[in-house]
PDB file of C-alpha atoms in Angstrom:
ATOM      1  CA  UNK A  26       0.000   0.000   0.000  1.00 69.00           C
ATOM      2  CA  UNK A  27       1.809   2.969  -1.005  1.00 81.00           C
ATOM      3  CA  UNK A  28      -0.763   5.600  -0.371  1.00 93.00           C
ATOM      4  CA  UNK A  29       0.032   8.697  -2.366  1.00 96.00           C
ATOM      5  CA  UNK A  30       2.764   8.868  -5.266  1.00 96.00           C
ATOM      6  CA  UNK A  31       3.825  11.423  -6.919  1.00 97.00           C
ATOM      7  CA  UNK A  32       6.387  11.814 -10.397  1.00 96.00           C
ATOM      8  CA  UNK A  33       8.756  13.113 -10.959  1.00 96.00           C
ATOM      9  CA  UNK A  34      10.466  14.067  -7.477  1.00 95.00           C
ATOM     10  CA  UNK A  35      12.273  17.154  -9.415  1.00 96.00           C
ATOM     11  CA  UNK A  36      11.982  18.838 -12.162  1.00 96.00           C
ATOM     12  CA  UNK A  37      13.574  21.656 -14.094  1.00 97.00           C
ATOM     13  CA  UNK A  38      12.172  23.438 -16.854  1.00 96.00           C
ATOM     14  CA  UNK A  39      12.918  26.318 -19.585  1.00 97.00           C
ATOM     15  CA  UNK A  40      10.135  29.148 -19.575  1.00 97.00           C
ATOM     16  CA  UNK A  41       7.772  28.275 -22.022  1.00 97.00           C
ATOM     17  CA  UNK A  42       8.015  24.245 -21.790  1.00 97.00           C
ATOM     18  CA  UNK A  43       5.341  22.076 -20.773  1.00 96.00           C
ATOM     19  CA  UNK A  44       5.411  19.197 -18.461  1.00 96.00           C
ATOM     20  CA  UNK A  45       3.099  16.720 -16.946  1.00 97.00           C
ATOM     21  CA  UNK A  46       3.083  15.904 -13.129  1.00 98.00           C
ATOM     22  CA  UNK A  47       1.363  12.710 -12.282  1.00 97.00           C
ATOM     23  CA  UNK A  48      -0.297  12.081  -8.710  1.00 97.00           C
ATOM     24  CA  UNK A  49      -1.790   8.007  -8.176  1.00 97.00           C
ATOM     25  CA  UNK A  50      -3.652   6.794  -5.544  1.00 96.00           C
ATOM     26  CA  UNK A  51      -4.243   3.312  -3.804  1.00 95.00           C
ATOM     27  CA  UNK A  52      -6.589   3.972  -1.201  1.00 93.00           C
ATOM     28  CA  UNK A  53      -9.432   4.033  -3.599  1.00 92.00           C
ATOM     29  CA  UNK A  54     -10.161   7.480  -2.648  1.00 92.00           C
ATOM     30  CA  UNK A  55     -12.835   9.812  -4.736  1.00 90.00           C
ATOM     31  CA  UNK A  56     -11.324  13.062  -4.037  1.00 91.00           C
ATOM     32  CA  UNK A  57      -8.053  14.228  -5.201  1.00 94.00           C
ATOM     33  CA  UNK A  58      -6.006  17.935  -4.846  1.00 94.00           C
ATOM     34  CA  UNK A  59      -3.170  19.823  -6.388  1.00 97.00           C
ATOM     35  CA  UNK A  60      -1.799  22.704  -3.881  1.00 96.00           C
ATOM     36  CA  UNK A  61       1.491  24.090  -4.541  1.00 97.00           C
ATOM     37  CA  UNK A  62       3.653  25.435  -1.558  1.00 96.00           C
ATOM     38  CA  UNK A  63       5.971  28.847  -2.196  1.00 94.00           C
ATOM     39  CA  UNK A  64       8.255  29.960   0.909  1.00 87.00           C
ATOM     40  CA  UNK A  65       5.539  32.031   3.354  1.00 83.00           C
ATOM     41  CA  UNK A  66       2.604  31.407   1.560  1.00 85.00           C
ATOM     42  CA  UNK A  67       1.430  27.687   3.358  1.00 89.00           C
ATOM     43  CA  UNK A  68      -0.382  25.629   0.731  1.00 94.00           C
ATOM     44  CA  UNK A  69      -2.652  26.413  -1.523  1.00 94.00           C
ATOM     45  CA  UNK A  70      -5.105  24.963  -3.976  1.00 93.00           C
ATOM     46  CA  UNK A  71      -4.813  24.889  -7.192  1.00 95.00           C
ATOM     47  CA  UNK A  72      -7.444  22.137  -8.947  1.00 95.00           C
ATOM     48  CA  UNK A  73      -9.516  19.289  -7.351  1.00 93.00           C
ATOM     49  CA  UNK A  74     -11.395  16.435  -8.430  1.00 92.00           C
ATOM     50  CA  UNK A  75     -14.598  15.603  -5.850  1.00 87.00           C
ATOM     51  CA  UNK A  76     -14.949  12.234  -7.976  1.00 87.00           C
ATOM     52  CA  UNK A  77     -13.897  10.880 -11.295  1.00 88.00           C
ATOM     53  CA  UNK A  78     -14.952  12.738 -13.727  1.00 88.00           C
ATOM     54  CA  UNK A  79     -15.320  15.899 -12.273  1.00 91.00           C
ATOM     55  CA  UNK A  80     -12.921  19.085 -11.607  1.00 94.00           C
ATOM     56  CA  UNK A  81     -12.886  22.033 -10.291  1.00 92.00           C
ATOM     57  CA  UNK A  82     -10.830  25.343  -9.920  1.00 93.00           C
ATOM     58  CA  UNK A  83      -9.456  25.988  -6.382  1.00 91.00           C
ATOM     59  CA  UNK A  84      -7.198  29.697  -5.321  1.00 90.00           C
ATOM     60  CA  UNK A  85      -4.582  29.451  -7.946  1.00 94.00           C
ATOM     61  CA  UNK A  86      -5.504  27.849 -10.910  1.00 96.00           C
ATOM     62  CA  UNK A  87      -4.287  30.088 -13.404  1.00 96.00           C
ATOM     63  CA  UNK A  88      -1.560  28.569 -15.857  1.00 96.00           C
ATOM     64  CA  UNK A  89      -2.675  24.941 -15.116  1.00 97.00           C
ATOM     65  CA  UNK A  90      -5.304  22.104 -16.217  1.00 97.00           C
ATOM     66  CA  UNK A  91      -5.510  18.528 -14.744  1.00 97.00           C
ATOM     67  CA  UNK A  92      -6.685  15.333 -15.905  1.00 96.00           C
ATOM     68  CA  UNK A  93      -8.644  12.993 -13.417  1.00 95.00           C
ATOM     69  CA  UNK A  94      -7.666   9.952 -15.747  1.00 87.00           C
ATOM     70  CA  UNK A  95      -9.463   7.422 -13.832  1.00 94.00           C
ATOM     71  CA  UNK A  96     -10.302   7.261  -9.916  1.00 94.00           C
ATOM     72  CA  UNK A  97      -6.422   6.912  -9.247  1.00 96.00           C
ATOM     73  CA  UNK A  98      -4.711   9.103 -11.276  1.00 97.00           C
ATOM     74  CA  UNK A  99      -4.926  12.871 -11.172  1.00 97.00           C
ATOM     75  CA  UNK A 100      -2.417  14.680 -13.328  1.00 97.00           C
ATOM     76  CA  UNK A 101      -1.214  18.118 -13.175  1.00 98.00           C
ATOM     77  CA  UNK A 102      -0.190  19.893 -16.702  1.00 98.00           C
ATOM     78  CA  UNK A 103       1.437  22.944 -17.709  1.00 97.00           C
ATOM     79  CA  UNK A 104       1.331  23.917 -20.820  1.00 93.00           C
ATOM     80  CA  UNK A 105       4.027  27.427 -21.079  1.00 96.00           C
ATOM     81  CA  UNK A 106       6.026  27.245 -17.907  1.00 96.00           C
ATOM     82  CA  UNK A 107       6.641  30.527 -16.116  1.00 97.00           C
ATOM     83  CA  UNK A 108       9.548  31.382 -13.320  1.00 97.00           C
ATOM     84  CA  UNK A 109       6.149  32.379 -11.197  1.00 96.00           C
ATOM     85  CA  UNK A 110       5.178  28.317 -11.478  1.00 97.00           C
ATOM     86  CA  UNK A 111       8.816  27.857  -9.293  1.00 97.00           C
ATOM     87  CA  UNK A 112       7.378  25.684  -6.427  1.00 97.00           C
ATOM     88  CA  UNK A 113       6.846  22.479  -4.523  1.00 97.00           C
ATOM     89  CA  UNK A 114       3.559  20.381  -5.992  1.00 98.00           C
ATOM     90  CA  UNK A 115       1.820  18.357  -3.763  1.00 97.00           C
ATOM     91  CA  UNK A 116      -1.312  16.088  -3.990  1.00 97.00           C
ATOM     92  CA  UNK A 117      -3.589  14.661  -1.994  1.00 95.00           C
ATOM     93  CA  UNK A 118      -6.074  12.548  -1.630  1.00 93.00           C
ATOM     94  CA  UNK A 119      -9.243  11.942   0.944  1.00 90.00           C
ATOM     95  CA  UNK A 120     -12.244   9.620   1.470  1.00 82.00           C
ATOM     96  CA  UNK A 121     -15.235  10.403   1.254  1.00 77.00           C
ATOM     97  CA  UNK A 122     -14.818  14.584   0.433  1.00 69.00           C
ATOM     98  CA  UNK A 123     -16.051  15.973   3.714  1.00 74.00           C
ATOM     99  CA  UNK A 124     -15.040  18.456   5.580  1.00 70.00           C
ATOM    100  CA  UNK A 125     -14.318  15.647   8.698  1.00 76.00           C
ATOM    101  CA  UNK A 126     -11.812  13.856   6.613  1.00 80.00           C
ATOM    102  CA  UNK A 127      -8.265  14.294   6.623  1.00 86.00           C
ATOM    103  CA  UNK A 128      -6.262  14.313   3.552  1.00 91.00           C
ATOM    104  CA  UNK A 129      -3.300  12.384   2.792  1.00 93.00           C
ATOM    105  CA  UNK A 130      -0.358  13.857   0.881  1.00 95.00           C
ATOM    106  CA  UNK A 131       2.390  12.870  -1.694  1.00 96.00           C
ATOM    107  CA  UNK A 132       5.817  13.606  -0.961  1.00 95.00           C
ATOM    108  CA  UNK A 133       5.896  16.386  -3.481  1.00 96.00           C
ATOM    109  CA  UNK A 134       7.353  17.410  -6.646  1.00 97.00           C
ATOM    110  CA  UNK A 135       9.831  20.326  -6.736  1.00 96.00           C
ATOM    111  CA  UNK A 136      10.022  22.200 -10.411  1.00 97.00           C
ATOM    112  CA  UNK A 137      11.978  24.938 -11.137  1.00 97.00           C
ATOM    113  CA  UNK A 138      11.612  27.349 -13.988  1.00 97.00           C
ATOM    114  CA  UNK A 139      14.480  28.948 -15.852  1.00 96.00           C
TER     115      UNK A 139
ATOM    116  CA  UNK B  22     -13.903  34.936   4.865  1.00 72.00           C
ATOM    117  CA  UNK B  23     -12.386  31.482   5.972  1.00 85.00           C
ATOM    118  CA  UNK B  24      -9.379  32.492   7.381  1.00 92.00           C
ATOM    119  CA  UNK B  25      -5.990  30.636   8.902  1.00 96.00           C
ATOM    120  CA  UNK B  26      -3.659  32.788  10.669  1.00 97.00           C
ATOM    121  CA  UNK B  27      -0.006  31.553  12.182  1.00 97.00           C
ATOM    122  CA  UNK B  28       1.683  34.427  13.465  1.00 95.00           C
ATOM    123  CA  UNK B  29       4.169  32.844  14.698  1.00 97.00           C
ATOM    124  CA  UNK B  30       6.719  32.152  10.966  1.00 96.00           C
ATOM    125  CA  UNK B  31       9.799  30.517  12.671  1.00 97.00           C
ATOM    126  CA  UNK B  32      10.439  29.494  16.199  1.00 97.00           C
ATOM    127  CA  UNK B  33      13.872  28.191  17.476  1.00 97.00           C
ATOM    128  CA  UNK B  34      14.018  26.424  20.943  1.00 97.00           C
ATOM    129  CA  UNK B  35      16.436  24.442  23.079  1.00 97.00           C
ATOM    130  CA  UNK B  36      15.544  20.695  23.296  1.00 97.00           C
ATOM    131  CA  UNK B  37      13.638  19.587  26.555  1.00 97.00           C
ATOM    132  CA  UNK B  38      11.746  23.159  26.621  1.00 97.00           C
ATOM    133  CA  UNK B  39       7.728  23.651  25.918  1.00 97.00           C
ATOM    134  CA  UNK B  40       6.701  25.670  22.967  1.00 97.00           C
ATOM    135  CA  UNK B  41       3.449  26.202  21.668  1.00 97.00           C
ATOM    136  CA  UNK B  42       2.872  27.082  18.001  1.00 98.00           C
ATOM    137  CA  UNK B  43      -0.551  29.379  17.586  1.00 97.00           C
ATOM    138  CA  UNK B  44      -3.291  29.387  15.333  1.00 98.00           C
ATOM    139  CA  UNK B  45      -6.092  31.812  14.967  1.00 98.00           C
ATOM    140  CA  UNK B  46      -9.164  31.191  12.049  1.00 97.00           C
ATOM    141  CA  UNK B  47     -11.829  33.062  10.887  1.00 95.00           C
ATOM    142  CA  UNK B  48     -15.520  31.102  10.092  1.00 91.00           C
ATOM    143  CA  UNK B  49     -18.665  32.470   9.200  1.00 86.00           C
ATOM    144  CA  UNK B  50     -20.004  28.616   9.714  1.00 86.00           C
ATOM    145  CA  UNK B  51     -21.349  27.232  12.779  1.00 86.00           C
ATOM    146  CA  UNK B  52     -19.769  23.548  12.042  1.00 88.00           C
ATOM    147  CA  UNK B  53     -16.246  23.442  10.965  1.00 90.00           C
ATOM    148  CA  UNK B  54     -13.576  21.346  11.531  1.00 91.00           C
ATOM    149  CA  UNK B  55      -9.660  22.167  12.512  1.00 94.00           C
ATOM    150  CA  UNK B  56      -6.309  20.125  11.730  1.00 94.00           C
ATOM    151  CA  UNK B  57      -2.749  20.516  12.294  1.00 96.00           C
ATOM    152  CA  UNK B  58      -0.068  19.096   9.768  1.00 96.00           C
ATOM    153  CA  UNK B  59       3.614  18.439  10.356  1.00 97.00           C
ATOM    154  CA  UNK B  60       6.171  18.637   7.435  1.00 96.00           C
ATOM    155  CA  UNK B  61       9.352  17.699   8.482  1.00 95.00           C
ATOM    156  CA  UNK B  62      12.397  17.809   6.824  1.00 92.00           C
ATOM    157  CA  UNK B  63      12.409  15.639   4.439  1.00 91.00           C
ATOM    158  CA  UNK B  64       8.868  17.471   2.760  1.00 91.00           C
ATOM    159  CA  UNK B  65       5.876  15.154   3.212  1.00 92.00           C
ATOM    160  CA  UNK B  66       2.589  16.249   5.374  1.00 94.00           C
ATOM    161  CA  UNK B  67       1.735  14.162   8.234  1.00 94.00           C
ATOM    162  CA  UNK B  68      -1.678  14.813   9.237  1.00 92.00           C
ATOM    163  CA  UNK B  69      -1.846  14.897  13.498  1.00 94.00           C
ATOM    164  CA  UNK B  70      -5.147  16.095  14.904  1.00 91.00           C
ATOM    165  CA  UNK B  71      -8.488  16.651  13.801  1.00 90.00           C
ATOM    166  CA  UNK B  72     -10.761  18.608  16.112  1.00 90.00           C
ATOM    167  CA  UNK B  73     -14.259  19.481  15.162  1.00 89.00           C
ATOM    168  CA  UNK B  74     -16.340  23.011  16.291  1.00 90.00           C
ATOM    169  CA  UNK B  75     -18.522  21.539  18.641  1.00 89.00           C
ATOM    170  CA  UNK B  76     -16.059  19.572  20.444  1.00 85.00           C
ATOM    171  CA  UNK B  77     -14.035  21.843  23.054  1.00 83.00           C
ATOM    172  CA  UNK B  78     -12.090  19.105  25.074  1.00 83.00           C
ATOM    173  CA  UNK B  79      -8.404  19.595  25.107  1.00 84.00           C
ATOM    174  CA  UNK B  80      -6.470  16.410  23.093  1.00 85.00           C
ATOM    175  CA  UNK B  81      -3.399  15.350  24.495  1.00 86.00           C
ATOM    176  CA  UNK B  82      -1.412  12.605  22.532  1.00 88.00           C
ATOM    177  CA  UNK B  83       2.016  11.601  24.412  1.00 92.00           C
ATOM    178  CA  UNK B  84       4.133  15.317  24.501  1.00 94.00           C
ATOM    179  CA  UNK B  85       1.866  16.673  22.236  1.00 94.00           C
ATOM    180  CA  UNK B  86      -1.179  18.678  23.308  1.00 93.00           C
ATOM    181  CA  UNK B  87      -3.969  20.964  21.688  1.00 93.00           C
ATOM    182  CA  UNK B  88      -5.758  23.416  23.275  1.00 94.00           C
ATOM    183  CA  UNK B  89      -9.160  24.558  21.105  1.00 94.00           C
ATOM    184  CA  UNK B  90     -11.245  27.953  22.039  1.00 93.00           C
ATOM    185  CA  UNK B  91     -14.027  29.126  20.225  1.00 92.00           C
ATOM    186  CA  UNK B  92     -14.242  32.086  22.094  1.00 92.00           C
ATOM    187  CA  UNK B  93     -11.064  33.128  20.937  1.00 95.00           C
ATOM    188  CA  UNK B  94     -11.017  31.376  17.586  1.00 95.00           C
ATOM    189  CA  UNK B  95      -7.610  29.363  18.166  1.00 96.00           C
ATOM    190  CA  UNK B  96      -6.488  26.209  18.099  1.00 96.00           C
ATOM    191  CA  UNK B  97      -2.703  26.000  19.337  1.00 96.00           C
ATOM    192  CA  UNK B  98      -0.533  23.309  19.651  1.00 96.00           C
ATOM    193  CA  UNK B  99       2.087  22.408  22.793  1.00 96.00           C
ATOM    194  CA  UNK B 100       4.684  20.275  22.621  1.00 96.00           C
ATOM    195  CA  UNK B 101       6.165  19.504  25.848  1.00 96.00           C
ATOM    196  CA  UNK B 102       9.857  18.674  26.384  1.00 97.00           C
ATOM    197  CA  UNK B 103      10.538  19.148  22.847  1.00 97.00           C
ATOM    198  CA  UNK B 104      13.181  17.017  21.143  1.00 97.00           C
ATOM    199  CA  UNK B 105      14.984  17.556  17.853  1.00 96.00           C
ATOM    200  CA  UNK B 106      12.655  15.341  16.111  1.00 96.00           C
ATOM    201  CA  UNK B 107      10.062  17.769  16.696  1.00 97.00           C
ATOM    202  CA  UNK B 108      12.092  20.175  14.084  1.00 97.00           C
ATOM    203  CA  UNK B 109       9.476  20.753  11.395  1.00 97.00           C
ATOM    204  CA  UNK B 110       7.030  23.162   9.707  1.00 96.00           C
ATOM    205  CA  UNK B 111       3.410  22.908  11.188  1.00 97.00           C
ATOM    206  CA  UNK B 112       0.509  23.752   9.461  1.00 97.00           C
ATOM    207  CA  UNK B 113      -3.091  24.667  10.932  1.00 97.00           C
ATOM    208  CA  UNK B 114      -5.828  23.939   8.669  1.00 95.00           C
ATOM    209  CA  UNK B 115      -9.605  25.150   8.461  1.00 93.00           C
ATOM    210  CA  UNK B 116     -12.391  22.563   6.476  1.00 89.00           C
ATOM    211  CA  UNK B 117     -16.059  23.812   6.627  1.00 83.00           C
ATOM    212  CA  UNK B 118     -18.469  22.016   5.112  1.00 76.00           C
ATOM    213  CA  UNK B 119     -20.245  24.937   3.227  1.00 65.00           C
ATOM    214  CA  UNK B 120     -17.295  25.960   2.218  1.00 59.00           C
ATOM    215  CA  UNK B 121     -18.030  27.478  -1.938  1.00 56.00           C
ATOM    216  CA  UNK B 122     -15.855  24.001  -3.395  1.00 57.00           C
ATOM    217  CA  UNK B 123     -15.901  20.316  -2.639  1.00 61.00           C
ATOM    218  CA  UNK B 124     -16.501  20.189   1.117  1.00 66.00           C
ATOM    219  CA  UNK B 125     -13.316  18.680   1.879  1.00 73.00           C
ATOM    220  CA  UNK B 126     -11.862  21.479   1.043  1.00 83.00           C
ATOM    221  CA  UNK B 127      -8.815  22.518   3.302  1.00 89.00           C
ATOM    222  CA  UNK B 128      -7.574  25.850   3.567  1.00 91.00           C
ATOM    223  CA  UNK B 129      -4.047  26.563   5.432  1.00 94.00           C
ATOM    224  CA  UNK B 130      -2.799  28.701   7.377  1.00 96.00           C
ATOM    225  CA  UNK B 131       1.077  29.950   6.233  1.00 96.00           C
ATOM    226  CA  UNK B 132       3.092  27.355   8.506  1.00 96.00           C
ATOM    227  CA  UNK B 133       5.246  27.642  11.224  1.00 97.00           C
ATOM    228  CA  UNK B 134       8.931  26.703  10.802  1.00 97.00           C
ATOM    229  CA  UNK B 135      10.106  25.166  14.390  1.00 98.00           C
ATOM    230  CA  UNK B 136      13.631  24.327  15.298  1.00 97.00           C
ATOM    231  CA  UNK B 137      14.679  22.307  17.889  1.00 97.00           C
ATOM    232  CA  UNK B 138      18.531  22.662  18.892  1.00 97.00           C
ATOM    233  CA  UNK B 139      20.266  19.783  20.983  1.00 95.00           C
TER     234      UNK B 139
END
């Protein structure tokens, strides 16, 4: 059971390339988040899924789009990187989507953009 | 406006002494619930404590300790005879169940960076 994964660990990029960061989860969880963390600023959210098939914007979604490929995949793309998307990715996943339920993380993916 | 407040940004102690890491939220809702993370060194979020509005008890779990008060909004976090293991960022984080998105919606306060020297 490996809970949360997350690929690639690190990542560095040339403004304007695109990448794909891929989140999979085991717990058979419905929900699924993308929050980035910046020095200061805590996490926050950029896209969730409540179930497969569904997703939504959350406080930063700007310069992103995700994929909920199936109930345990839930990718992260973007398309024209920017020094602004500099930043450690996490996701997370939680079961059912309530407010009550905890979510569990990924260890993270840290990009850099040139 | 939900709201997560840490004051406190970094806090550097001496091993074996008490420190309590503070956080104040805002809520317009009547049933919310409260969490703190750790993320230690090595970057992954451990969840530790979930505490929900209608439940005012005090937790304590081994050195660590929360104290909850809806009269003052807060939720803050002791650890007792702190140890270098204890060295970590620690996030507070407000769910509500109205909240505008999916209702597991978290929303973090800015972390507190705690260092433990031997």
């Amino acid at each position: 059971n490996a809970g949360v994964t997350q690929t690639p660990k690190f990542q560095v990029l040339k403004t304007g390339q695109s990448m794909t960061l891929q989140c999979a989860q085991d717990m058979n969880h419905n929900s699924m988040y993308w929050y980035r963390q910046d020095p200061g600023m805590g996490l926050r959210l950029i896209y969730y899924s409540a179930s497969e098939g569904t997703t939504d914007k959350g406080e930063v979604p700007n310069g992103y789009n995700v994929s909920r490929l199936n109930k345990r995949e839930f990718s992260l793309r973007l398309e024209s990187a920017a020094p602004s998307q500099t930043s450690v990715y996490f996701c997370a996943s939680q079961n059912p989507p309530t407010a009550y339920n905890e979510q569990f993380f990924g260890p993270g993916t840290r990009l850099t953009v040139l | 406006a939900q709201k997560v407040t840490q004051a406190q940004t970094e806090i550097s102690v001496v091993e074996k002494e008490d420190v309590t890491l503070d956080c104040v939220y805002e809520t317009r809702d009547t049933t919310y619930y409260l969490f703190w993370y750790k993320q230690p060194p090595s970057g992954e979020l451990v969840f530790l404590i979930r505490r929900n509005s209608f439940d005012e008890q005090n937790e304590i779990s081994g050195r660590y300790s929360w104290n909850f008060q809806k009269s003052t909004s807060s939720f803050n976090f002791t650890i007792t005879a702190s140890q270098v293991v204890d060295s970590a960022v620690y996030f507070c984080a407000l769910s509500e169940p109205n909240y505008g998105g999916s209702q597991g919606n978290l929303i973090f306060g800015k972390g507190t960076k705690l260092s433990v020297k031997p």
